[in-house]
mmCIF file of C-alpha atoms and ligand atoms in Angstrom:
data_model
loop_
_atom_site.group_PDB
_atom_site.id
_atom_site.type_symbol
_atom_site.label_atom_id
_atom_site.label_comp_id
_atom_site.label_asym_id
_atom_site.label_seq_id
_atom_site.Cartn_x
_atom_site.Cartn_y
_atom_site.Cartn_z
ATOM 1 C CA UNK E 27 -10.076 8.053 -17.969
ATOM 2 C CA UNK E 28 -6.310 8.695 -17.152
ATOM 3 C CA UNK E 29 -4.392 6.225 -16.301
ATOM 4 C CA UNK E 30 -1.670 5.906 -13.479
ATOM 5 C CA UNK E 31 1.555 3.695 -14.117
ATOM 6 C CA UNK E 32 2.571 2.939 -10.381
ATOM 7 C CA UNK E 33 6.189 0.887 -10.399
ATOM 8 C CA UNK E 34 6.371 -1.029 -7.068
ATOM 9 C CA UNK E 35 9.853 -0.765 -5.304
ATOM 10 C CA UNK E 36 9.088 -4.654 -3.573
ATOM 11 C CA UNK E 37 11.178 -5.697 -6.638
ATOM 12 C CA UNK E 38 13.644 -2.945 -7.388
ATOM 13 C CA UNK E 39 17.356 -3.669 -6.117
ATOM 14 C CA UNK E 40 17.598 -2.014 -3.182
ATOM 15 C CA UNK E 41 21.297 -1.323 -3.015
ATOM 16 C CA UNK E 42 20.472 1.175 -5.249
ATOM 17 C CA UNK E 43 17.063 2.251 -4.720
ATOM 18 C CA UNK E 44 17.830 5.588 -5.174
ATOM 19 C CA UNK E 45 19.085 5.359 -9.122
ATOM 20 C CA UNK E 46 16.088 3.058 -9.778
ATOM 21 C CA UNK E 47 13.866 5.719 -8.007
ATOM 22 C CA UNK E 48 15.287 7.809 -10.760
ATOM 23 C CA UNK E 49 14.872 5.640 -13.044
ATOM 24 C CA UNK E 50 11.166 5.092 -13.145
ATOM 25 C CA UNK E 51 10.455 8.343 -12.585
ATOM 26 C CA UNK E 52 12.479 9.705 -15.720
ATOM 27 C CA UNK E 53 10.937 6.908 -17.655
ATOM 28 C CA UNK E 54 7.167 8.368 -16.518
ATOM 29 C CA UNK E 55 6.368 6.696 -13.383
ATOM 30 C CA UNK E 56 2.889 8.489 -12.187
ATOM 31 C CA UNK E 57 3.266 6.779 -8.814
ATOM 32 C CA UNK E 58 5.882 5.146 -6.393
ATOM 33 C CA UNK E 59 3.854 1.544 -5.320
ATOM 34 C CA UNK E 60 5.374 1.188 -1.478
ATOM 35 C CA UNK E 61 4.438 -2.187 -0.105
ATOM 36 C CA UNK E 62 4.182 -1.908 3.510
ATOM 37 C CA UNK E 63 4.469 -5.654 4.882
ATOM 38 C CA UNK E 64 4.196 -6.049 8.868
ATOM 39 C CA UNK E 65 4.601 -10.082 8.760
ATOM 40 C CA UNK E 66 1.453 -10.134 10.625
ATOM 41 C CA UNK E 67 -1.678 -9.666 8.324
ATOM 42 C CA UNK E 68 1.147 -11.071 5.209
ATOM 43 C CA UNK E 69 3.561 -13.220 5.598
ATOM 44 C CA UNK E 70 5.962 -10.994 4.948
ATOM 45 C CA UNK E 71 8.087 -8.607 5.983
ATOM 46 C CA UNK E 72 9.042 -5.516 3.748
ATOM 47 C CA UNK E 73 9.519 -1.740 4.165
ATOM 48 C CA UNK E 74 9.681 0.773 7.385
ATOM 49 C CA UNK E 75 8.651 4.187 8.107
ATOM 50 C CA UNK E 76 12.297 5.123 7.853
ATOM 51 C CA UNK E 77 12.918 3.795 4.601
ATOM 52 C CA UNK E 78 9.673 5.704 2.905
ATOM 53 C CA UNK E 79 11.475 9.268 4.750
ATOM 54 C CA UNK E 80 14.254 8.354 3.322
ATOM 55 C CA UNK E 81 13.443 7.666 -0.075
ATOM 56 C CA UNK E 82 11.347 10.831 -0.004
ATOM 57 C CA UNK E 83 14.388 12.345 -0.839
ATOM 58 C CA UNK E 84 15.375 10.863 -3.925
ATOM 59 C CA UNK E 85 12.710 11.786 -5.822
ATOM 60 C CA UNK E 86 8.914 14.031 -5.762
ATOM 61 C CA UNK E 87 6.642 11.424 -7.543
ATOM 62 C CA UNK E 88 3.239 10.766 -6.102
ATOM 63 C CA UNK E 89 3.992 7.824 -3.036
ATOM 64 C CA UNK E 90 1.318 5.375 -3.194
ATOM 65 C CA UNK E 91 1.751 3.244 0.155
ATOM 66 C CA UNK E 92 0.221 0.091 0.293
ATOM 67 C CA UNK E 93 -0.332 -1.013 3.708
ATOM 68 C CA UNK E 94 -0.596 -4.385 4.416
ATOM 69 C CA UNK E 95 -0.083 -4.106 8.297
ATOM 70 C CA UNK E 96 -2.647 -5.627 10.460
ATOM 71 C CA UNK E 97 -4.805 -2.615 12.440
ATOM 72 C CA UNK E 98 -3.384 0.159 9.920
ATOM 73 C CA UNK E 99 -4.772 2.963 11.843
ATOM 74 C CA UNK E 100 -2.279 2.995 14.217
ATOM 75 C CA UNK E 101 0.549 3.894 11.516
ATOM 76 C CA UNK E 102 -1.098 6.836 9.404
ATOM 77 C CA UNK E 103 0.337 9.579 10.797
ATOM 78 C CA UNK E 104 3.964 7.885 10.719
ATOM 79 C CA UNK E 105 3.363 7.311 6.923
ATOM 80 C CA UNK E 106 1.755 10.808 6.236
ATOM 81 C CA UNK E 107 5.021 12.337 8.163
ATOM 82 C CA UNK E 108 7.374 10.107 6.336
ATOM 83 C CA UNK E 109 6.006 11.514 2.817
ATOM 84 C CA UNK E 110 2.879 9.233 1.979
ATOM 85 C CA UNK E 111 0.625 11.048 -0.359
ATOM 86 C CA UNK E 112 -1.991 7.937 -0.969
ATOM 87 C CA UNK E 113 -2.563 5.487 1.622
ATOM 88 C CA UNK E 114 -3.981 2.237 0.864
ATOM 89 C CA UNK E 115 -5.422 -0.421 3.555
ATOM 90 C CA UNK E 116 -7.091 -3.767 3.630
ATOM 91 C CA UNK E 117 -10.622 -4.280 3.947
ATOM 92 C CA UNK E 118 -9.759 -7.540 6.227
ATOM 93 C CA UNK E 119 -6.856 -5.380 8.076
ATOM 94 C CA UNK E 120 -9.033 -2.917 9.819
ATOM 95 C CA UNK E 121 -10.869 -3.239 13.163
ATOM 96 C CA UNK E 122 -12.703 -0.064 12.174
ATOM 97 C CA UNK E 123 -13.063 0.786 8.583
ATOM 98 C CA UNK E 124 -14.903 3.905 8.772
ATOM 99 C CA UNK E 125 -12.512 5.826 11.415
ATOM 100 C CA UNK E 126 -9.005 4.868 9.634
ATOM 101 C CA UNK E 127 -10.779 6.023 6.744
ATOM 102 C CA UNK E 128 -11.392 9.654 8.542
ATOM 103 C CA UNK E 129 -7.953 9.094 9.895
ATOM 104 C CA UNK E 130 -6.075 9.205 6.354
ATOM 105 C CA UNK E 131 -8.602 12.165 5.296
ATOM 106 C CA UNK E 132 -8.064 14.221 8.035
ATOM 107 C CA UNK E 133 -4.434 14.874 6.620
ATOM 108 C CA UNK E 134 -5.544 15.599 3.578
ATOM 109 C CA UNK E 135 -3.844 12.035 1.701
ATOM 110 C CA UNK E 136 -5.361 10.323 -0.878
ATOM 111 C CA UNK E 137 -7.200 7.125 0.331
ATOM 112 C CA UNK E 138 -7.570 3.613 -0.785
ATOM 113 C CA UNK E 139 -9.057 -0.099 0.036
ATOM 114 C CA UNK E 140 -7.621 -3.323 -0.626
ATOM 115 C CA UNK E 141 -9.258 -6.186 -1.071
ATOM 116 C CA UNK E 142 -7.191 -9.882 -1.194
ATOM 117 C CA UNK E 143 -8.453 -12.434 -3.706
ATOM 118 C CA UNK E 144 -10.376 -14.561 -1.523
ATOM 119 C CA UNK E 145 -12.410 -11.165 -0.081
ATOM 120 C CA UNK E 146 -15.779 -10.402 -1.782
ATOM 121 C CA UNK E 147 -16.168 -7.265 -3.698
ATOM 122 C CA UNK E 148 -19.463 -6.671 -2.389
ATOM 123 C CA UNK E 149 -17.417 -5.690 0.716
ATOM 124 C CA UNK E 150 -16.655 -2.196 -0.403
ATOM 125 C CA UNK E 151 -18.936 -0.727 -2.338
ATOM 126 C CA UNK E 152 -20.761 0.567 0.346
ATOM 127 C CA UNK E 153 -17.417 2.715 1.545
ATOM 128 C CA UNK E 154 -17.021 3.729 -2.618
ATOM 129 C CA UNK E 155 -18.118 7.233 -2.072
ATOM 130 C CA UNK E 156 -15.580 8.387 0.807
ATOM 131 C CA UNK E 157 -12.465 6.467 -1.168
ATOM 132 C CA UNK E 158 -10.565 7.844 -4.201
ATOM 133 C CA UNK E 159 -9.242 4.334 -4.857
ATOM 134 C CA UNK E 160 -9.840 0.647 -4.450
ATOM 135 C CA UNK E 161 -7.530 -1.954 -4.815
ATOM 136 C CA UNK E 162 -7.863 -5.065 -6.185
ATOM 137 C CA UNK E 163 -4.863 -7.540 -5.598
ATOM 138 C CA UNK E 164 -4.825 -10.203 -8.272
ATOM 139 C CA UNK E 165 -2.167 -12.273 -6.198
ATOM 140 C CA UNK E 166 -2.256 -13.202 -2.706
ATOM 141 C CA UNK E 167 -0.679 -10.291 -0.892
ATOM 142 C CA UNK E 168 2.858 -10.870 0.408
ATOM 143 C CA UNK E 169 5.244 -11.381 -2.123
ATOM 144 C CA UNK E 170 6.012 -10.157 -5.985
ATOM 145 C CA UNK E 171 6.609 -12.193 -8.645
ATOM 146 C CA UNK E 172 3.214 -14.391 -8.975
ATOM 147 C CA UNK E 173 0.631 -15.431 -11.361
ATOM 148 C CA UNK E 174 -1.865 -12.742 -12.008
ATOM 149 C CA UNK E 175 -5.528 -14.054 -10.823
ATOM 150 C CA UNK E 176 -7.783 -12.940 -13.992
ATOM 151 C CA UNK E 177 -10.567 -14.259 -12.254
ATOM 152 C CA UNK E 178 -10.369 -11.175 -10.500
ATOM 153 C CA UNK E 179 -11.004 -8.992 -13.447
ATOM 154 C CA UNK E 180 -14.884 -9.624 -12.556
ATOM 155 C CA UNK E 181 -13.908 -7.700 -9.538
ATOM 156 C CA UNK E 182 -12.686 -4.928 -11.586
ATOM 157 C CA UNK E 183 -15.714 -4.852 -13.730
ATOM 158 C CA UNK E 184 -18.225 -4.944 -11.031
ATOM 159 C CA UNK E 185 -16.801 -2.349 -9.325
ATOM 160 C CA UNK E 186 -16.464 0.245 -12.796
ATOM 161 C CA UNK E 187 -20.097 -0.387 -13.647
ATOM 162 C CA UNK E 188 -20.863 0.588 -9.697
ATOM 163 C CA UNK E 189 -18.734 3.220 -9.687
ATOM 164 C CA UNK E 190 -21.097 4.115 -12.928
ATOM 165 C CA UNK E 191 -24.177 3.504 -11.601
ATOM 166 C CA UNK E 192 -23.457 6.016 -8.316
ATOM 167 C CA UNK E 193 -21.915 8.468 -10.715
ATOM 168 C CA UNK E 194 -18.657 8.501 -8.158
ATOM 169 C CA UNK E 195 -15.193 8.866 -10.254
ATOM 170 C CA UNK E 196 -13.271 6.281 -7.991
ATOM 171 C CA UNK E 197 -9.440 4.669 -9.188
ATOM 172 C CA UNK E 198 -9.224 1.524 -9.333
ATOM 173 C CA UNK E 199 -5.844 -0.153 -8.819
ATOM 174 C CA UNK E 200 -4.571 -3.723 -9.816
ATOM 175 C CA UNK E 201 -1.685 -4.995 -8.440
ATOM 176 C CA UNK E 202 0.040 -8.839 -8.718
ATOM 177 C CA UNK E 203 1.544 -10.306 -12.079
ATOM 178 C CA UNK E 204 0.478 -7.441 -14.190
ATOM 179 C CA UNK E 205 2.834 -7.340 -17.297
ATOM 180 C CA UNK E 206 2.625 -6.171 -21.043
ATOM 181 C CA UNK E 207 1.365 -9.574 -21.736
ATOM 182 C CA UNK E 208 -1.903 -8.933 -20.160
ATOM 183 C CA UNK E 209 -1.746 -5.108 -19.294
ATOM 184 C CA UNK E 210 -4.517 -4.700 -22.380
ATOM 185 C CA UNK E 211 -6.766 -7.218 -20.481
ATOM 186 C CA UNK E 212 -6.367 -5.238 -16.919
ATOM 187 C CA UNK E 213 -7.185 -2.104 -18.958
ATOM 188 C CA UNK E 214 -9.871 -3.480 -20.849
ATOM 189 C CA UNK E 215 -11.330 -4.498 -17.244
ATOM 190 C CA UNK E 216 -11.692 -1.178 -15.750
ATOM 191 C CA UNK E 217 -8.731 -0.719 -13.987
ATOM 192 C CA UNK E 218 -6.658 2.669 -13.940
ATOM 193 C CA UNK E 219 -4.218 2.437 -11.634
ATOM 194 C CA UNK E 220 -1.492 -0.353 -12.652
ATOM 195 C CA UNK E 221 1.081 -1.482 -10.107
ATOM 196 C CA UNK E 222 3.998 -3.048 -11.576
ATOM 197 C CA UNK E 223 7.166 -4.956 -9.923
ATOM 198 C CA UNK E 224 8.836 -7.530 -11.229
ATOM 199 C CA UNK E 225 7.733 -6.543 -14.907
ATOM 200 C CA UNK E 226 9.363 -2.916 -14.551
ATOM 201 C CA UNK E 227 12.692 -3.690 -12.422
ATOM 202 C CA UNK E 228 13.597 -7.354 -13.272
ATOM 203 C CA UNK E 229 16.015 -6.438 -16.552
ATOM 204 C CA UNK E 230 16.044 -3.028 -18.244
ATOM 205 C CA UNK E 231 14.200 -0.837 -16.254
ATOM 206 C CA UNK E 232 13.688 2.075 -19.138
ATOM 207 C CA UNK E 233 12.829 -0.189 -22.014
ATOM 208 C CA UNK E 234 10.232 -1.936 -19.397
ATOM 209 C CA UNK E 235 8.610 1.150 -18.460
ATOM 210 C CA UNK E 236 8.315 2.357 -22.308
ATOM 211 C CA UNK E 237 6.870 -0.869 -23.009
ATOM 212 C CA UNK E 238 4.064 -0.508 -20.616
ATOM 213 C CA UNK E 239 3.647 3.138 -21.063
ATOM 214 C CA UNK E 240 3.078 2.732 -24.866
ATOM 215 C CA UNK E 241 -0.189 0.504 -23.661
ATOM 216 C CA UNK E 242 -1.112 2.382 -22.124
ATOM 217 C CA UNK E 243 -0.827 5.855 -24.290
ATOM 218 C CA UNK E 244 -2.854 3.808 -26.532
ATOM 219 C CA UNK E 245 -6.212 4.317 -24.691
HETATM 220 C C1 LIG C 437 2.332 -7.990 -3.429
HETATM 221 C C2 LIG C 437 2.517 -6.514 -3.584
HETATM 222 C C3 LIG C 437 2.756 -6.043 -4.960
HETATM 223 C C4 LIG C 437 4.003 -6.577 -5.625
HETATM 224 C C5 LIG C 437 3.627 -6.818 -7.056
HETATM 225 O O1 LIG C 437 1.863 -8.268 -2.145
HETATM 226 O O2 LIG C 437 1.376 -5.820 -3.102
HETATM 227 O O3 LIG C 437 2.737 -4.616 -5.049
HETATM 228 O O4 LIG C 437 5.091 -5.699 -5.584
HETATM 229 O O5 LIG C 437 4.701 -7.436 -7.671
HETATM 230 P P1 LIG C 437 4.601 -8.110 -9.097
HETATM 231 O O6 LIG C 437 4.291 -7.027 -10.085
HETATM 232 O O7 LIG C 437 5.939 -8.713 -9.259
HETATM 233 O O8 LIG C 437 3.491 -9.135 -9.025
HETATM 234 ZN ZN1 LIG C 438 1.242 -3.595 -3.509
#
């Protein structure tokens, strides 16, 4: 399996994104975790399209945009043009699944579905074979910095064995509260995809990211 290390910028310091984009990436960030909030389908308010162009120019690691914007279809192409390469929506965001699934293909971008905590899994396993990734948040979507849900590691597992079963290679991401303290337990899981915020920029960003990478080297 190879795993993905995916530092999300919700809790870098963004008055100097730029150095911490840097940062990450030197350390052996596989992916940039963009949380797109719209204050709408989350409470929450986070990142634009400008800010994801602009940031496109700091550094050329793999953008993994996680939109949690109510009726995401509308916004693909703005996200593609800004420099997405993997777009991520909600299950419970979409008024038609199926077509802003066709909508992220048709540029060519990786695609992904999120599920919230409270959302079954058996929701998505019918779309597994026309996704390269689903998401599993293991916090309530919105904000960083909260518990990590291991009840939703039955999620994980669920989906793996499916994915198994099919014979369809599919990602599958975990992001909320994920830190070295129970990154072995994510892994163990199923998961391949980690999203990491507070964990990676709260306090030494380098040391962070070694400690998680040398978890995950160990698989
Ligand atoms: C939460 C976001 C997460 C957030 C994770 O809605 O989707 O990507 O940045 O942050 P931590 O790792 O602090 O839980
Ligand atoms: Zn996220």
């Amino acid at each position: 399996m190879t795993y993905k290390l995916a530092p999300s910028i919700l809790a870098a310091d963004i008055s100097k994104l730029g150095e911490e984009l840097e940062a990450v990436k030197r350390a052996g960030a596989d992916y940039i975790h963009i949380d797109i909030m719209d204050g709408m389908f989350v409470p929450n308010i986070s990142f634009g399209i400008t800010v994801v162009e602009g940031i496109r120019k700091c550094v050329d690691t793999f953008f993994d945009v996680h939109l949690m914007v109510h009726d995401p279809i509308r916004y693909i192409r703005d996200f593609v043009e800004a420099g997405a390469d993997g777009l991520t929506v909600h299950y419970e965001a979409c008024d038609d699944l199926d077509a802003t699934i066709d909508e992220i293909k048709s540029f060519n971008k990786k695609v992904g579905i999120a599920i919230k905590p409270m959302t079954d899994v058996s929701v998505v396993l019918p779309y597994m074979e026309k996704v390269d990734m689903i998401l599993v948040m293991t916090v309530e979507p919105g904000f960083g910095g909260q518990k990590m849900r291991k009840e939703m590691f039955e999620k994980i597992k669920t989906i793996r064995s499916y994915a198994e079963e099919i014979g369809h290679e599919v990602d599958i991401e975990v992001d909320g509260g994920v830190g070295v303290d129970n990154l072995d337990e994510v892994l163990d899981s199923g998961a391949n995809v980690i999203v990491a915020g507070t964990k990676i920029f709260k306090g030494d960003i380098v040391a962070n990211m070694d400690s998680f990478k040398s978890i995950i080297n160990k698989r």
